[in-house]
Every structure is written in C-alpha cells, then in structure tokens.
Short mmCIF file of C-alpha atoms and ligand atoms in Angstrom, two decimals:
data_model
loop_
_atom_site.label_atom_id
_atom_site.label_comp_id
_atom_site.label_asym_id
_atom_site.label_seq_id
_atom_site.Cartn_x
_atom_site.Cartn_y
_atom_site.Cartn_z
CA UNK A 1 -3.30 27.30 -62.29
CA UNK A 2 -5.43 25.01 -60.20
CA UNK A 3 -2.18 23.05 -58.92
CA UNK A 4 -0.47 26.25 -58.07
CA UNK A 5 -3.97 27.45 -56.08
CA UNK A 6 -3.42 23.97 -54.21
CA UNK A 7 -0.08 24.41 -53.43
CA UNK A 8 -0.65 27.56 -51.96
CA UNK A 9 -3.47 26.30 -49.85
CA UNK A 10 -1.05 23.43 -48.47
CA UNK A 11 1.67 25.97 -47.72
CA UNK A 12 -0.86 28.08 -45.82
CA UNK A 13 -2.57 24.99 -44.03
CA UNK A 14 1.06 23.72 -42.96
CA UNK A 15 2.03 27.28 -41.78
CA UNK A 16 -1.34 27.54 -39.87
CA UNK A 17 -0.66 24.18 -38.30
CA UNK A 18 2.81 25.14 -37.41
CA UNK A 19 1.79 28.27 -35.26
CA UNK A 20 -0.80 25.71 -33.50
CA UNK A 21 1.58 23.24 -32.56
CA UNK A 22 3.90 25.98 -31.36
CA UNK A 23 1.31 27.15 -29.52
CA UNK A 24 0.24 24.05 -27.78
CA UNK A 25 3.70 22.99 -27.29
CA UNK A 26 4.28 26.53 -25.35
CA UNK A 27 1.16 25.72 -23.39
CA UNK A 28 2.38 22.35 -22.47
CA UNK A 29 5.65 23.43 -21.44
CA UNK A 30 3.87 26.24 -19.47
CA UNK A 31 1.59 23.63 -17.75
CA UNK A 32 4.26 21.41 -16.78
CA UNK A 33 6.26 24.32 -15.24
CA UNK A 34 2.91 25.71 -13.52
CA UNK A 35 2.32 22.26 -12.07
CA UNK A 36 5.80 21.63 -10.80
CA UNK A 37 5.87 25.25 -9.31
CA UNK A 38 2.50 24.54 -7.54
CA UNK A 39 0.64 27.26 -9.77
CA UNK A 40 -2.45 25.52 -10.39
CA UNK A 41 -5.53 26.21 -8.31
CA UNK A 42 -8.84 24.48 -7.36
CA UNK A 43 -12.31 26.44 -7.83
CA UNK A 44 -15.03 24.90 -5.71
CA UNK A 45 -18.62 24.90 -6.65
CA UNK A 46 -21.64 24.13 -4.66
CA UNK A 47 -24.13 21.50 -5.07
CA UNK A 48 -27.43 21.76 -3.24
CA UNK A 49 -30.17 19.40 -2.01
CA UNK A 50 -33.61 20.28 -3.13
CA UNK A 51 -34.35 21.53 0.22
CA UNK A 52 -31.57 23.92 -0.41
CA UNK A 53 -28.98 22.75 1.99
CA UNK A 54 -25.08 22.15 0.71
CA UNK A 55 -24.51 18.96 0.14
CA UNK A 56 -21.12 19.10 -1.66
CA UNK A 57 -18.56 21.13 -3.35
CA UNK A 58 -17.30 20.04 -6.72
CA UNK A 59 -13.48 20.71 -7.40
CA UNK A 60 -12.76 22.53 -10.51
CA UNK A 61 -9.15 22.76 -11.64
CA UNK A 62 -8.02 26.30 -12.72
CA UNK A 63 -4.68 27.91 -13.93
CA UNK A 64 -4.16 31.23 -13.54
CA UNK A 65 -1.40 32.00 -15.96
CA UNK A 66 0.92 34.97 -15.49
CA UNK A 67 0.10 35.98 -19.19
CA UNK A 68 -2.90 34.46 -20.12
CA UNK A 69 -4.99 35.06 -17.10
CA UNK A 70 -7.18 32.53 -15.77
CA UNK A 71 -7.17 29.52 -17.86
CA UNK A 72 -10.50 27.18 -17.94
CA UNK A 73 -9.96 23.55 -17.66
CA UNK A 74 -11.76 23.33 -21.23
CA UNK A 75 -8.36 24.57 -22.52
CA UNK A 76 -6.02 22.60 -20.58
CA UNK A 77 -7.36 19.41 -19.35
CA UNK A 78 -7.49 17.96 -22.93
CA UNK A 79 -3.70 19.15 -23.11
CA UNK A 80 -2.98 17.24 -19.73
CA UNK A 81 -4.85 14.10 -21.11
CA UNK A 82 -3.16 14.04 -24.32
CA UNK A 83 0.18 14.75 -22.70
CA UNK A 84 -0.04 12.29 -19.69
CA UNK A 85 0.16 15.50 -17.58
CA UNK A 86 -3.35 14.49 -15.94
CA UNK A 87 -2.10 11.88 -14.03
CA UNK A 88 0.06 14.18 -11.70
CA UNK A 89 -2.24 16.81 -11.74
CA UNK A 90 -5.37 14.60 -11.17
CA UNK A 91 -3.63 13.23 -8.10
CA UNK A 92 -2.83 16.89 -7.23
CA UNK A 93 -6.40 18.27 -7.41
CA UNK A 94 -7.67 15.06 -5.56
CA UNK A 95 -5.08 15.62 -2.73
CA UNK A 96 -5.52 19.08 -2.42
CA UNK A 97 -9.58 18.84 -2.63
CA UNK A 98 -9.63 16.20 -0.13
CA UNK A 99 -7.01 17.91 2.38
CA UNK A 100 -9.41 20.92 2.43
CA UNK A 101 -12.67 18.65 2.64
CA UNK A 102 -11.17 17.30 5.72
CA UNK A 103 -10.80 20.88 7.44
CA UNK A 104 -14.40 21.46 7.31
CA UNK A 105 -16.26 20.49 10.35
CA UNK A 106 -19.62 19.21 8.54
CA UNK A 107 -20.30 16.20 6.53
CA UNK A 108 -20.30 18.08 3.42
CA UNK A 109 -18.86 16.13 0.50
CA UNK A 110 -16.19 16.58 -2.03
CA UNK A 111 -16.76 15.76 -5.77
CA UNK A 112 -13.77 15.24 -7.87
CA UNK A 113 -13.46 14.46 -11.51
CA UNK A 114 -11.59 11.93 -13.00
CA UNK A 115 -10.06 11.17 -16.50
CA UNK A 116 -10.06 8.38 -18.68
CA UNK A 117 -6.14 8.53 -19.17
CA UNK A 118 -5.79 8.44 -15.13
CA UNK A 119 -7.66 5.26 -15.40
CA UNK A 120 -5.53 3.93 -18.21
CA UNK A 121 -2.49 4.70 -16.67
CA UNK A 122 -2.34 4.20 -13.05
CA UNK A 123 -4.10 1.93 -10.22
CA UNK A 124 -6.84 4.53 -9.38
CA UNK A 125 -8.00 2.73 -6.66
CA UNK A 126 -4.58 2.41 -5.07
CA UNK A 127 -4.25 6.34 -5.64
CA UNK A 128 -7.36 7.30 -4.37
CA UNK A 129 -7.01 4.91 -1.32
CA UNK A 130 -3.65 6.39 -0.38
CA UNK A 131 -4.79 9.82 -0.52
CA UNK A 132 -7.75 9.13 1.67
CA UNK A 133 -5.33 7.60 4.09
CA UNK A 134 -2.88 10.74 3.81
CA UNK A 135 -5.64 13.17 4.33
CA UNK A 136 -7.88 11.46 6.58
CA UNK A 137 -10.96 12.05 4.91
CA UNK A 138 -13.82 9.77 5.39
CA UNK A 139 -14.38 7.83 2.32
CA UNK A 140 -18.03 8.44 2.57
CA UNK A 141 -17.28 12.14 2.05
CA UNK A 142 -15.61 11.76 -1.30
CA UNK A 143 -17.45 11.68 -4.62
CA UNK A 144 -15.78 10.80 -7.86
CA UNK A 145 -16.97 11.83 -11.11
CA UNK A 146 -16.56 9.60 -14.13
CA UNK A 147 -17.84 10.07 -17.85
CA UNK A 148 -18.90 7.57 -20.15
CA UNK A 149 -15.77 7.83 -22.16
CA UNK A 150 -13.86 6.33 -19.02
CA UNK A 151 -16.18 3.51 -18.94
CA UNK A 152 -16.02 2.64 -22.88
CA UNK A 153 -12.44 2.17 -22.85
CA UNK A 154 -12.35 -1.30 -21.19
CA UNK A 155 -15.90 -2.09 -19.57
CA UNK A 156 -14.62 -4.76 -17.44
CA UNK A 157 -11.76 -2.92 -15.96
CA UNK A 158 -14.15 -0.18 -15.12
CA UNK A 159 -16.64 -1.89 -13.75
CA UNK A 160 -14.06 -3.54 -11.19
CA UNK A 161 -12.96 -0.07 -10.71
CA UNK A 162 -16.24 1.31 -9.65
CA UNK A 163 -17.30 -1.67 -7.62
CA UNK A 164 -14.17 -1.64 -5.70
CA UNK A 165 -14.39 2.34 -4.72
CA UNK A 166 -17.86 1.59 -3.71
CA UNK A 167 -16.57 -1.22 -1.58
CA UNK A 168 -14.18 1.01 0.05
CA UNK A 169 -17.10 3.65 1.01
CA UNK A 170 -16.46 6.12 -1.78
CA UNK A 171 -19.33 7.22 -4.10
CA UNK A 172 -19.25 7.29 -7.61
CA UNK A 173 -21.24 9.68 -10.16
CA UNK A 174 -21.87 9.44 -13.93
CA UNK A 175 -21.03 12.93 -15.12
CA UNK A 176 -22.21 14.76 -18.12
CA UNK A 177 -25.09 12.31 -18.82
CA UNK A 178 -27.37 13.20 -21.80
CA UNK A 179 -24.16 13.87 -24.08
CA UNK A 180 -22.16 11.73 -26.00
CA UNK A 181 -23.69 8.12 -26.33
CA UNK A 182 -25.47 8.16 -22.81
CA UNK A 183 -25.69 4.47 -23.21
CA UNK A 184 -28.50 3.03 -20.83
CA UNK A 185 -26.38 -0.19 -20.43
CA UNK A 186 -23.89 1.79 -18.18
CA UNK A 187 -26.61 2.82 -15.95
CA UNK A 188 -27.80 -0.65 -15.99
CA UNK A 189 -24.27 -2.33 -15.25
CA UNK A 190 -22.52 -0.20 -13.22
CA UNK A 191 -23.48 0.70 -9.46
CA UNK A 192 -23.50 4.19 -9.43
CA UNK A 193 -24.78 6.53 -6.89
CA UNK A 194 -25.48 9.27 -8.88
CA UNK A 195 -26.30 10.39 -12.18
CA UNK A 196 -25.50 14.12 -13.29
CA UNK A 197 -27.56 15.34 -16.31
CA UNK A 198 -25.38 17.42 -18.58
CA UNK A 199 -25.79 21.38 -18.57
CA UNK A 200 -26.50 21.09 -22.44
CA UNK A 201 -29.79 19.40 -21.47
CA UNK A 202 -30.54 21.44 -18.35
CA UNK A 203 -30.54 24.93 -20.12
CA UNK A 204 -32.96 23.74 -22.81
CA UNK A 205 -35.84 22.34 -20.21
CA UNK A 206 -37.97 25.43 -20.01
CA UNK A 207 -37.93 26.31 -23.62
CA UNK A 208 -37.62 23.07 -25.47
CA UNK A 209 -40.19 20.47 -24.48
CA UNK A 210 -38.30 17.73 -26.08
CA UNK A 211 -35.37 18.26 -23.69
CA UNK A 212 -37.53 18.34 -20.57
CA UNK A 213 -39.31 15.12 -21.69
CA UNK A 214 -35.82 13.40 -21.67
CA UNK A 215 -34.55 15.05 -18.35
CA UNK A 216 -37.71 14.36 -16.68
CA UNK A 217 -37.50 10.69 -18.10
CA UNK A 218 -33.94 10.45 -16.60
CA UNK A 219 -35.28 11.39 -13.51
CA UNK A 220 -37.64 8.63 -13.28
CA UNK A 221 -35.74 6.04 -14.48
CA UNK A 222 -32.81 6.74 -12.23
CA UNK A 223 -34.95 6.83 -9.37
CA UNK A 224 -36.34 3.51 -10.20
CA UNK A 225 -32.75 2.24 -10.84
CA UNK A 226 -32.01 3.77 -7.01
CA UNK A 227 -29.74 6.39 -8.44
CA UNK A 228 -29.94 9.87 -7.28
CA UNK A 229 -30.03 12.75 -9.83
CA UNK A 230 -27.97 15.62 -9.74
CA UNK A 231 -28.94 18.90 -12.42
CA UNK A 232 -25.79 20.50 -13.59
CA UNK A 233 -25.62 24.10 -15.10
CA UNK A 234 -28.92 25.58 -13.31
CA UNK A 235 -29.06 29.19 -14.53
CA UNK A 236 -32.56 30.65 -14.01
CA UNK A 237 -35.45 30.11 -11.54
CA UNK A 238 -37.75 28.57 -13.86
CA UNK A 239 -35.35 25.64 -14.33
CA UNK A 240 -34.78 25.31 -10.79
CA UNK A 241 -38.45 25.13 -9.68
CA UNK A 242 -39.23 22.36 -12.34
CA UNK A 243 -36.49 20.41 -10.94
CA UNK A 244 -37.38 20.73 -7.70
CA UNK A 245 -41.21 19.89 -8.62
CA UNK A 246 -40.30 16.60 -10.65
CA UNK A 247 -37.90 15.09 -7.71
CA UNK A 248 -34.37 16.03 -8.75
CA UNK A 249 -32.37 15.50 -5.82
CA UNK A 250 -29.34 17.82 -6.08
CA UNK A 251 -28.64 21.17 -8.06
CA UNK A 252 -25.88 22.84 -9.23
CA UNK A 253 -25.55 26.05 -11.35
CA UNK A 254 -24.45 29.31 -11.51
CA UNK A 255 -28.10 30.57 -10.12
CA UNK A 256 -27.17 28.69 -6.86
CA UNK A 257 -23.20 29.24 -6.68
CA UNK A 258 -20.40 29.76 -8.96
CA UNK A 259 -16.97 27.85 -8.62
CA UNK A 260 -15.08 30.14 -6.13
CA UNK A 261 -11.74 30.14 -4.27
CA UNK A 262 -10.93 27.83 -1.22
CA UNK A 263 -11.59 30.45 1.39
CA UNK A 264 -14.92 31.48 0.14
CA UNK A 265 -16.21 27.54 -0.01
CA UNK A 266 -14.71 27.05 3.25
CA UNK A 267 -16.42 29.81 4.80
CA UNK A 268 -19.71 28.77 3.16
CA UNK A 269 -19.11 25.09 4.22
CA UNK A 270 -18.55 26.08 8.00
CA UNK A 271 -21.57 28.53 8.02
CA UNK A 272 -23.67 25.70 6.56
CA UNK A 273 -22.60 23.37 9.65
CA UNK A 274 -23.38 26.24 12.23
CA UNK A 275 -26.82 26.54 10.47
CA UNK A 276 -27.27 23.21 10.66
CA UNK A 277 -26.42 22.78 14.56
CA UNK A 278 -28.62 26.05 15.29
CA UNK A 279 -31.57 24.12 13.48
CA UNK A 280 -30.70 20.71 15.56
CA UNK A 281 -30.52 22.95 18.92
CA UNK A 282 -34.07 24.70 17.94
CA UNK A 283 -35.59 21.41 17.35
CA UNK A 284 -34.32 19.75 20.90
CA UNK A 285 -35.96 23.17 22.66
CA UNK A 286 -39.17 23.10 21.06
CA UNK A 287 -39.60 19.12 22.59
P1 C2E B 1 -17.66 19.01 -15.20
O1 C2E B 1 -16.99 18.16 -14.40
O2 C2E B 1 -19.10 18.75 -15.93
O3 C2E B 1 -18.04 20.42 -14.29
C1 C2E B 1 -19.03 21.36 -14.42
C2 C2E B 1 -18.66 22.34 -15.41
O4 C2E B 1 -19.92 23.35 -15.67
C3 C2E B 1 -17.94 23.21 -14.64
O5 C2E B 1 -16.78 24.09 -15.65
C4 C2E B 1 -18.81 24.40 -14.04
O6 C2E B 1 -17.98 25.57 -13.76
C5 C2E B 1 -19.79 24.60 -14.95
N1 C2E B 1 -21.13 25.08 -14.88
C6 C2E B 1 -21.55 24.65 -13.65
N2 C2E B 1 -22.88 25.54 -13.46
C7 C2E B 1 -23.00 26.12 -14.50
C8 C2E B 1 -24.05 27.03 -15.07
O7 C2E B 1 -25.10 27.25 -14.34
N3 C2E B 1 -23.65 27.43 -16.31
C9 C2E B 1 -22.34 27.27 -17.02
N4 C2E B 1 -22.33 27.93 -18.23
N5 C2E B 1 -21.78 26.63 -16.52
C10 C2E B 1 -21.66 25.97 -15.40
P2 C2E B 1 -15.49 24.12 -15.73
O8 C2E B 1 -14.84 24.38 -14.31
O9 C2E B 1 -14.98 25.28 -16.71
O10 C2E B 1 -14.83 22.44 -16.04
C11 C2E B 1 -15.12 22.35 -17.03
C12 C2E B 1 -14.94 20.55 -17.36
O11 C2E B 1 -13.16 20.45 -17.03
C13 C2E B 1 -15.31 20.04 -16.15
O12 C2E B 1 -16.81 19.72 -16.51
C14 C2E B 1 -14.55 18.72 -16.00
O13 C2E B 1 -14.91 17.80 -17.46
C15 C2E B 1 -13.24 19.20 -16.46
N6 C2E B 1 -12.45 19.12 -15.17
C16 C2E B 1 -12.48 20.36 -14.26
N7 C2E B 1 -11.52 20.36 -13.36
C17 C2E B 1 -11.02 18.82 -13.60
C18 C2E B 1 -10.01 18.26 -13.21
O14 C2E B 1 -9.31 18.31 -11.91
N8 C2E B 1 -9.74 16.52 -13.57
C19 C2E B 1 -10.47 16.31 -14.40
N9 C2E B 1 -10.22 15.18 -15.08
N10 C2E B 1 -11.08 17.48 -15.10
C20 C2E B 1 -11.81 18.59 -14.93
MG1 MG B 2 -18.05 17.00 -12.96
MG1 MG B 3 -20.53 17.64 -15.62
MG1 MG B 4 -20.11 19.14 -18.06
#
C-alpha cells in the first residue's frame, strides 16, 4: 500500500517536473527569438539626490511577450543566466542604455546591472570599453551595479574588474546590500563608489526598529569608508524623510518615480537639464 502510494507520488512529481521543464524550454526558445528579433526593451527608473535632483536612471530590462504580456526581469533574467543568453542580452542592454543616455544634454548618469554569468564568460572590461567608445558616452556617466554573487565567484578576478573599470572612469555600485551575505569584507576590499541598500530593508525602516538600526549603521559606516549610499525601493514619505534626515545620498523608489519607457525618461532628463540651466541663470542674474 505504502509502496503504491509512493510510486504514485513519484509519477505525479515527474509529470509536474515535465511540465515545468517544457514551460522553461518554451520560454527559453521564446527569449532567444525575442532577443534576436530585437523585441526586448528597457525601462528606466530615476534616482534622486537628497536635494531632489535626478542623478541617474537605472536601466531595467523588460520583455513584452506577445501572449504573456510584460514579463518582469525576475522571470527571465535567471533563465537568461542559466542558458548563457545573459551574455548577448546584457551587452544589448548596456549598448542600448548608453546610446540613450548619450542623447541627453545633461550629466545624468545611466546605471546598468551586471550578472555573474557575464563576468564568468566574457572580458567585461573589454566589452564595456568598446560599448563606451561606440556610443560616445563619457565613462563618468556610466555606473555598473554588481551584486555579491558576482564578487564571490573569484574574488581576485572581481577585484581586478572593479579596479580596472574605475581606472577607466566608470563607477561601480554594490547592489542589493543587506540581503545575501552582506559581507563587510566586500566593502572593505573593493573600491566601490556606492552601496545600494536593498529594498527589503528599506520597506521595513519605519516600522521595524532593528531594520532601521541596520540601515542607519550602513549609512554611517559607508560614509566613513567614503562610499555613497543609495536607498532603493522607497515607497512612502515617512521612509524618504527618515533617510534624508540621516544623510542618505541618493533615493530610488516608486514614491519618487517608477521604471518608465525610454521616451518618458528622456523627456524627464531633458527637463531636468533645462531646470538646471535656469537655476544657473537665476543665480548669475542675482549677482
Ligand atoms: P535591481 O537591480 O535591484 O533593481 C531594482 C528593482 O526594484 C527593479 O525591479 C525596480 O523596478 C524595483 N523597485 C524600485 N523601486 C521600487 C519600489 O519602490 N517598490 C518596489 N516594490 N520595487 C521597486 P525590476 O525592474 O523588476 O528588476 C528586478 C531585478 O532584475 C533587478 O533588481 C536586477 O537584479 C535584475 N535586472 C533587471 N534588468 C537587468 C539587466 O539588464 N541585467 C541584469 N543582469 N539584471 C537585470
Ligand atoms: Mg540594480
Ligand atoms: Mg538593487
Ligand atoms: Mg534589488
């Protein structure tokens, strides 16, 4: 009886796995096709200084699927990483984002996420350098976001990568800090420009004193280490003012701006540079 029952479970499990595998396989084929047909797109989410000026936009990949609707990156980036498709996909995102940012007549930066698989498989410094050269974007306007999982693969190689990128004028941020291992050794050993505190922490800071203690300490510690701090996932005014009041350098979140299509982001970037010019003129006239 028990044996029969067990067998049934195995069959059910196998059938379930089959469906999952098929689904994944279909999705992989779709993604490969979408990538080669140029059907992927990028949304851009603004980042703000604590004074409220746009400092950068983060490029976030989107997949408008003809039948499944807009597929978020959490669904297809892991698949792209497993299948190696992240290599052409990541290069496409970087090239497209740099091309778009190069058209903005302002010093607003563009932030692009890098994946551990790209780091494993290709020479990222070479790839980034050639994209910058091709698109004409000043290196100082590019910020690359890496996670601890990339650094963990091969610390020495990762250190060489971050050091090399910085030598070329590209900024590097440690993304999703506060999740995973959040090893202090990474902050100590790598020449990052910036730490991005993960939103799972930010969304707790106004109702969980321990979460706030941790975030506040990350801000203090980062500043002592000469790192700038960005808070991601700000959704309420209370979270924003708490962070502003404690010296957080940069803010990102749905409260301030959602990821948006290229045309909207470009319009926002242009308006920002016009306002900046106007401010400048006003100051000059006042004198
Ligand atoms: P991430 O790099 O940590 O990007 C921030 C994510 O938080 C984005 O999700 C953004 O939409 C979301 N977010 C920002 N503010 C808020 C908020 O106030 N509330 C909430 N609930 N969410 C907020 P998204 O666009 O779904 O991207 C998810 C992740 O997918 C990214 O996390 C990044 O790790 C990865 N990803 C996206 N595009 C790329 C890419 O081109 N290459 C690589 N390697 N990874 C990418
Ligand atoms: Mg990011
Ligand atoms: Mg992040
Ligand atoms: Mg995150």
